Amino acid sequence: MNGKWVTTLGTAALLMAAALFSATAQTQPQPATEAGAISIPDEEAQAIARDAYVYAYPLMLTNAMLRKLSNFAEAPPGDAFGPPNQFHHARAFPNPDDRLVIRTNGGKDWVYTTRSGTYGTDYLYRAAIAQCCVGENLPQDAVYPSLSSDSEGPALDGGSNYVLHFDKGKLPPVDAFWSVTAYDIEGYFIPNSLKRQAIGDRDKLVTNSDGSVDIYVQATSPGSDKEANWLPVGKGPVTLPMRLYSPREEFLKGAWAPPPVKKVD
């Protein structure tokens, strides 16, 4: 669901909620309904309005936050590699709209930040995190890049086959562990024959002849010789969060970034 549609849907729902609440607040008797019109009892109208508000308000907040996190004129200086821009340009973009540039991390479509948990006097950033989350890990503890589109831009979908390729010596640089997990569009694990929901350095990954490693992201088996590196998904939309625990400086300083996921069929 794109940002414009979410905004439109949310606005429409809130307008509907306001209209229904206004209508039910009238104390004067209402004229009889015209032929063919639908009469809704006050309690039902209030329930519809409440549902519209509960559904739409989080969507609008999420969309606004996403756009604030990803709109910026230039990458901020220093160690903010792989931004969302962490509200560094919030005042330069007080009303972000579709004309602004939306940019992901290094052009690889993975969204993450290496400035989490360090608020300082950035009270706007601090307030945003307090509003949406309990808190954040420091990047030295953990970073969670997230991916929902392939290297060409289309959304990841289990109807296609994908490969996440790591060159020799370029596996995620961590001192604890790394993994890639597959979730469906609603954020649930995906049932599969291997009962495997994630894959990473705790698995016995098979390397290619040149020392590289391929992770196969698809709904059907890539073949018995490749199943050790298979991350099963369903036939619908997919998201791939990567978990990097105790990431090393080469990631935190931008020397390493998650590679793109490429469609192979």
CSV table of C-alpha atoms in Angstrom, one decimal:
chain,number,residue,atom,x,y,z
A,1,MET,CA,0.0,0.0,0.0
A,2,ASN,CA,1.7,3.2,-1.1
A,3,GLY,CA,1.9,6.4,1.0
A,4,LYS,CA,-0.6,8.4,-1.1
A,5,TRP,CA,-3.2,5.7,-0.8
A,6,VAL,CA,-2.7,5.3,2.9
A,7,THR,CA,-3.0,9.1,3.4
A,8,THR,CA,-6.1,9.2,1.2
A,9,LEU,CA,-7.7,6.2,3.0
A,10,GLY,CA,-6.9,7.6,6.4
A,11,THR,CA,-8.2,11.1,5.6
A,12,ALA,CA,-11.4,9.7,4.1
A,13,ALA,CA,-11.9,7.5,7.2
A,14,LEU,CA,-11.3,10.4,9.6
A,15,LEU,CA,-13.7,12.6,7.7
A,16,MET,CA,-16.3,9.9,7.8
A,17,ALA,CA,-15.7,9.5,11.5
A,18,ALA,CA,-16.1,13.2,12.1
A,19,ALA,CA,-19.3,13.4,10.0
A,20,LEU,CA,-20.8,10.4,11.8
A,21,PHE,CA,-19.9,11.7,15.3
A,22,SER,CA,-21.4,15.1,14.3
A,23,ALA,CA,-24.5,13.5,13.0
A,24,THR,CA,-25.1,11.4,16.2
A,25,ALA,CA,-24.5,14.4,18.4
A,26,GLN,CA,-27.6,16.2,17.1
A,27,THR,CA,-30.2,16.5,19.8
A,28,GLN,CA,-33.1,17.6,17.5
A,29,PRO,CA,-35.3,14.9,15.9
A,30,GLN,CA,-34.2,14.2,12.4
A,31,PRO,CA,-36.7,14.2,9.4
A,32,ALA,CA,-37.8,10.9,8.0
A,33,THR,CA,-35.3,9.3,5.6
A,34,GLU,CA,-36.0,9.6,1.9
A,35,ALA,CA,-37.0,6.6,-0.1
A,36,GLY,CA,-33.9,4.4,-0.8
A,37,ALA,CA,-31.8,6.1,1.9
A,38,ILE,CA,-30.1,4.0,4.6
A,39,SER,CA,-31.0,4.8,8.2
A,40,ILE,CA,-28.3,4.0,10.7
A,41,PRO,CA,-29.0,3.8,14.4
A,42,ASP,CA,-27.0,6.2,16.6
A,43,GLU,CA,-25.1,3.4,18.4
A,44,GLU,CA,-24.1,1.8,15.1
A,45,ALA,CA,-23.0,5.1,13.6
A,46,GLN,CA,-20.8,5.7,16.6
A,47,ALA,CA,-19.3,2.3,16.3
A,48,ILE,CA,-18.5,2.8,12.7
A,49,ALA,CA,-17.0,6.2,13.5
A,50,ARG,CA,-14.9,4.7,16.3
A,51,ASP,CA,-13.6,1.9,14.0
A,52,ALA,CA,-12.8,4.4,11.3
A,53,TYR,CA,-10.7,6.5,13.7
A,54,VAL,CA,-9.0,3.5,15.3
A,55,TYR,CA,-8.1,2.1,11.9
A,56,ALA,CA,-7.1,5.4,10.1
A,57,TYR,CA,-5.3,7.3,12.8
A,58,PRO,CA,-2.4,4.8,13.2
A,59,LEU,CA,-2.1,4.6,9.4
A,60,MET,CA,-1.8,8.4,9.1
A,61,LEU,CA,0.8,8.5,11.9
A,62,THR,CA,2.8,5.6,10.3
A,63,ASN,CA,2.8,7.2,6.9
A,64,ALA,CA,3.8,10.6,8.2
A,65,MET,CA,6.6,9.1,10.2
A,66,LEU,CA,7.8,7.0,7.3
A,67,ARG,CA,8.0,10.1,5.0
A,68,LYS,CA,9.7,12.2,7.7
A,69,LEU,CA,12.3,9.4,8.2
A,70,SER,CA,13.1,9.1,4.5
A,71,ASN,CA,12.9,12.6,3.1
A,72,PHE,CA,16.1,14.6,3.0
A,73,ALA,CA,18.0,17.0,0.7
A,74,GLU,CA,21.4,15.5,1.3
A,75,ALA,CA,22.8,12.7,3.4
A,76,PRO,CA,23.7,14.1,6.8
A,77,PRO,CA,27.4,14.3,7.5
A,78,GLY,CA,29.2,12.1,10.0
A,79,ASP,CA,28.4,8.5,10.7
A,80,ALA,CA,24.7,8.5,9.5
A,81,PHE,CA,25.3,5.9,6.9
A,82,GLY,CA,22.3,4.0,5.6
A,83,PRO,CA,19.9,6.7,6.8
A,84,PRO,CA,16.6,7.2,7.3
A,85,ASN,CA,17.6,10.7,8.2
A,86,GLN,CA,16.4,10.5,11.8
A,87,PHE,CA,14.5,13.8,11.5
A,88,HIS,CA,17.8,15.7,10.9
A,89,HIS,CA,15.9,17.6,8.1
A,90,ALA,CA,12.5,17.7,9.8
A,91,ARG,CA,12.4,21.5,9.8
A,92,ALA,CA,13.5,21.7,6.2
A,93,PHE,CA,10.6,19.4,5.3
A,94,PRO,CA,7.7,20.5,7.5
A,95,ASN,CA,5.1,19.3,5.1
A,96,PRO,CA,6.6,16.4,3.1
A,97,ASP,CA,4.6,15.5,0.0
A,98,ASP,CA,5.0,13.3,-3.1
A,99,ARG,CA,7.3,15.8,-4.9
A,100,LEU,CA,10.1,15.2,-2.4
A,101,VAL,CA,12.8,12.7,-3.0
A,102,ILE,CA,12.4,9.4,-1.2
A,103,ARG,CA,15.7,7.7,-0.7
A,104,THR,CA,16.6,4.4,0.8
A,105,ASN,CA,19.9,3.1,2.3
A,106,GLY,CA,22.6,3.3,-0.3
A,107,GLY,CA,20.2,2.6,-3.1
A,108,LYS,CA,19.9,-1.0,-1.9
A,109,ASP,CA,16.3,-0.7,-0.7
A,110,TRP,CA,17.2,-1.8,2.8
A,111,VAL,CA,15.8,0.7,5.4
A,112,TYR,CA,17.8,1.2,8.6
A,113,THR,CA,19.7,3.7,10.6
A,114,THR,CA,23.0,3.7,12.5
A,115,ARG,CA,22.0,6.5,14.8
A,116,SER,CA,19.4,4.8,16.9
A,117,GLY,CA,19.2,5.3,20.6
A,118,THR,CA,21.4,8.4,20.7
A,119,TYR,CA,19.0,11.4,21.2
A,120,GLY,CA,21.2,14.1,22.8
A,121,THR,CA,19.3,17.4,22.5
A,122,ASP,CA,17.4,16.2,19.4
A,123,TYR,CA,14.0,16.4,21.2
A,124,LEU,CA,12.0,16.0,18.0
A,125,TYR,CA,13.6,12.6,17.4
A,126,ARG,CA,13.3,11.7,21.0
A,127,ALA,CA,9.6,12.5,21.0
A,128,ALA,CA,9.0,10.6,17.8
A,129,ILE,CA,10.6,7.4,19.3
A,130,ALA,CA,8.6,7.9,22.5
A,131,GLN,CA,5.4,8.1,20.5
A,132,CYS,CA,5.9,5.0,18.3
A,133,CYS,CA,8.1,2.7,20.4
A,134,VAL,CA,9.2,1.9,23.9
A,135,GLY,CA,12.8,2.7,23.0
A,136,GLU,CA,15.7,1.9,20.7
A,137,ASN,CA,18.8,-0.2,20.9
A,138,LEU,CA,22.1,1.5,20.4
A,139,PRO,CA,23.5,0.6,17.0
A,140,GLN,CA,26.5,-1.0,18.7
A,141,ASP,CA,24.0,-3.5,20.2
A,142,ALA,CA,21.7,-4.2,17.2
A,143,VAL,CA,20.5,-2.9,13.9
A,144,TYR,CA,17.6,-4.2,12.0
A,145,PRO,CA,17.6,-3.5,8.3
A,146,SER,CA,14.3,-4.2,6.6
A,147,LEU,CA,13.5,-5.0,3.0
A,148,SER,CA,10.2,-5.1,1.1
A,149,SER,CA,11.3,-4.7,-2.5
A,150,ASP,CA,13.8,-6.3,-4.9
A,151,SER,CA,16.8,-4.7,-6.6
A,152,GLU,CA,14.6,-3.3,-9.4
A,153,GLY,CA,12.0,-1.8,-7.1
A,154,PRO,CA,8.9,-4.0,-7.2
A,155,ALA,CA,7.6,-5.4,-3.9
A,156,LEU,CA,8.9,-8.8,-2.9
A,157,ASP,CA,6.3,-11.5,-3.6
A,158,GLY,CA,6.5,-15.3,-3.1
A,159,GLY,CA,5.2,-15.8,-6.6
A,160,SER,CA,8.8,-15.0,-7.8
A,161,ASN,CA,12.2,-16.4,-6.9
A,162,TYR,CA,14.9,-14.2,-5.4
A,163,VAL,CA,18.6,-14.5,-4.4
A,164,LEU,CA,20.4,-12.6,-1.7
A,165,HIS,CA,24.0,-12.9,-2.7
A,166,PHE,CA,27.0,-12.3,-0.4
A,167,ASP,CA,30.4,-12.0,-2.1
A,168,LYS,CA,33.3,-14.0,-0.6
A,169,GLY,CA,34.2,-12.5,2.8
A,170,LYS,CA,31.2,-10.1,2.7
A,171,LEU,CA,28.8,-11.9,5.0
A,172,PRO,CA,27.2,-9.5,7.6
A,173,PRO,CA,30.0,-8.3,9.9
A,174,VAL,CA,28.9,-9.0,13.4
A,175,ASP,CA,30.4,-10.2,16.7
A,176,ALA,CA,27.2,-11.9,17.9
A,177,PHE,CA,25.0,-13.2,15.2
A,178,TRP,CA,23.1,-12.3,12.1
A,179,SER,CA,19.9,-13.6,10.5
A,180,VAL,CA,17.3,-12.9,7.8
A,181,THR,CA,13.7,-13.7,8.6
A,182,ALA,CA,10.7,-14.0,6.3
A,183,TYR,CA,7.3,-12.5,7.3
A,184,ASP,CA,4.0,-12.3,5.4
A,185,ILE,CA,2.2,-9.1,4.8
A,186,GLU,CA,0.6,-9.2,8.2
A,187,GLY,CA,3.9,-9.7,10.0
A,188,TYR,CA,3.5,-13.5,10.7
A,189,PHE,CA,5.9,-16.3,10.2
A,190,ILE,CA,5.2,-18.3,7.0
A,191,PRO,CA,4.4,-22.0,7.4
A,192,ASN,CA,6.7,-24.2,5.3
A,193,SER,CA,7.9,-27.8,4.9
A,194,LEU,CA,11.3,-27.1,6.5
A,195,LYS,CA,9.7,-25.3,9.5
A,196,ARG,CA,12.3,-22.6,8.8
A,197,GLN,CA,11.4,-19.0,9.4
A,198,ALA,CA,14.9,-17.5,9.4
A,199,ILE,CA,18.3,-18.2,8.1
A,200,GLY,CA,21.7,-17.0,9.2
A,201,ASP,CA,25.1,-17.7,10.6
A,202,ARG,CA,23.7,-20.4,13.0
A,203,ASP,CA,22.8,-22.5,9.9
A,204,LYS,CA,25.2,-24.7,7.9
A,205,LEU,CA,25.2,-22.5,4.8
A,206,VAL,CA,26.8,-23.9,1.7
A,207,THR,CA,29.3,-21.7,-0.1
A,208,ASN,CA,29.7,-21.5,-3.8
A,209,SER,CA,32.9,-22.5,-5.5
A,210,ASP,CA,34.2,-18.9,-5.4
A,211,GLY,CA,33.5,-18.6,-1.7
A,212,SER,CA,30.4,-16.5,-2.1
A,213,VAL,CA,27.0,-17.4,-0.4
A,214,ASP,CA,23.6,-17.3,-2.0
A,215,ILE,CA,20.4,-17.3,0.1
A,216,TYR,CA,17.4,-18.5,-2.0
A,217,VAL,CA,14.1,-16.7,-1.1
A,218,GLN,CA,11.2,-18.5,-2.8
A,219,ALA,CA,8.1,-20.5,-2.2
A,220,THR,CA,9.3,-23.7,-3.8
A,221,SER,CA,12.4,-25.7,-3.1
A,222,PRO,CA,15.5,-24.5,-5.1
A,223,GLY,CA,16.6,-28.2,-5.3
A,224,SER,CA,17.9,-30.6,-2.7
A,225,ASP,CA,21.5,-29.4,-3.3
A,226,LYS,CA,20.4,-25.8,-2.4
A,227,GLU,CA,17.9,-26.4,0.4
A,228,ALA,CA,20.6,-25.7,3.1
A,229,ASN,CA,20.5,-22.0,1.9
A,230,TRP,CA,16.7,-21.9,1.3
A,231,LEU,CA,14.5,-19.3,3.1
A,232,PRO,CA,11.0,-20.5,2.3
A,233,VAL,CA,8.2,-17.9,1.8
A,234,GLY,CA,4.6,-18.0,0.9
A,235,LYS,CA,2.9,-17.1,-2.4
A,236,GLY,CA,2.0,-13.6,-1.3
A,237,PRO,CA,3.9,-10.4,-0.3
A,238,VAL,CA,7.0,-10.8,1.8
A,239,THR,CA,9.1,-8.7,4.0
A,240,LEU,CA,12.7,-9.5,5.0
A,241,PRO,CA,14.1,-8.0,8.2
A,242,MET,CA,17.8,-8.6,8.8
A,243,ARG,CA,19.0,-8.8,12.4
A,244,LEU,CA,22.6,-7.7,13.1
A,245,TYR,CA,23.6,-8.2,16.7
A,246,SER,CA,26.8,-6.5,17.8
A,247,PRO,CA,27.6,-5.2,14.4
A,248,ARG,CA,31.2,-4.3,13.7
A,249,GLU,CA,32.6,-0.9,12.8
A,250,GLU,CA,32.7,-1.6,9.1
A,251,PHE,CA,28.9,-1.7,9.1
A,252,LEU,CA,28.4,1.2,11.6
A,253,LYS,CA,30.8,3.4,9.5
A,254,GLY,CA,29.3,2.5,6.2
A,255,ALA,CA,32.0,0.3,4.7
A,256,TRP,CA,29.6,-2.6,4.5
A,257,ALA,CA,25.9,-2.5,3.5
A,258,PRO,CA,23.3,-5.3,3.0
A,259,PRO,CA,23.4,-6.4,-0.7
A,260,PRO,CA,20.2,-6.2,-2.8
A,261,VAL,CA,17.8,-9.1,-3.2
A,262,LYS,CA,17.6,-9.9,-6.9
A,263,LYS,CA,14.7,-11.5,-8.8
A,264,VAL,CA,16.0,-14.5,-10.7
A,265,ASP,CA,12.9,-15.6,-12.8
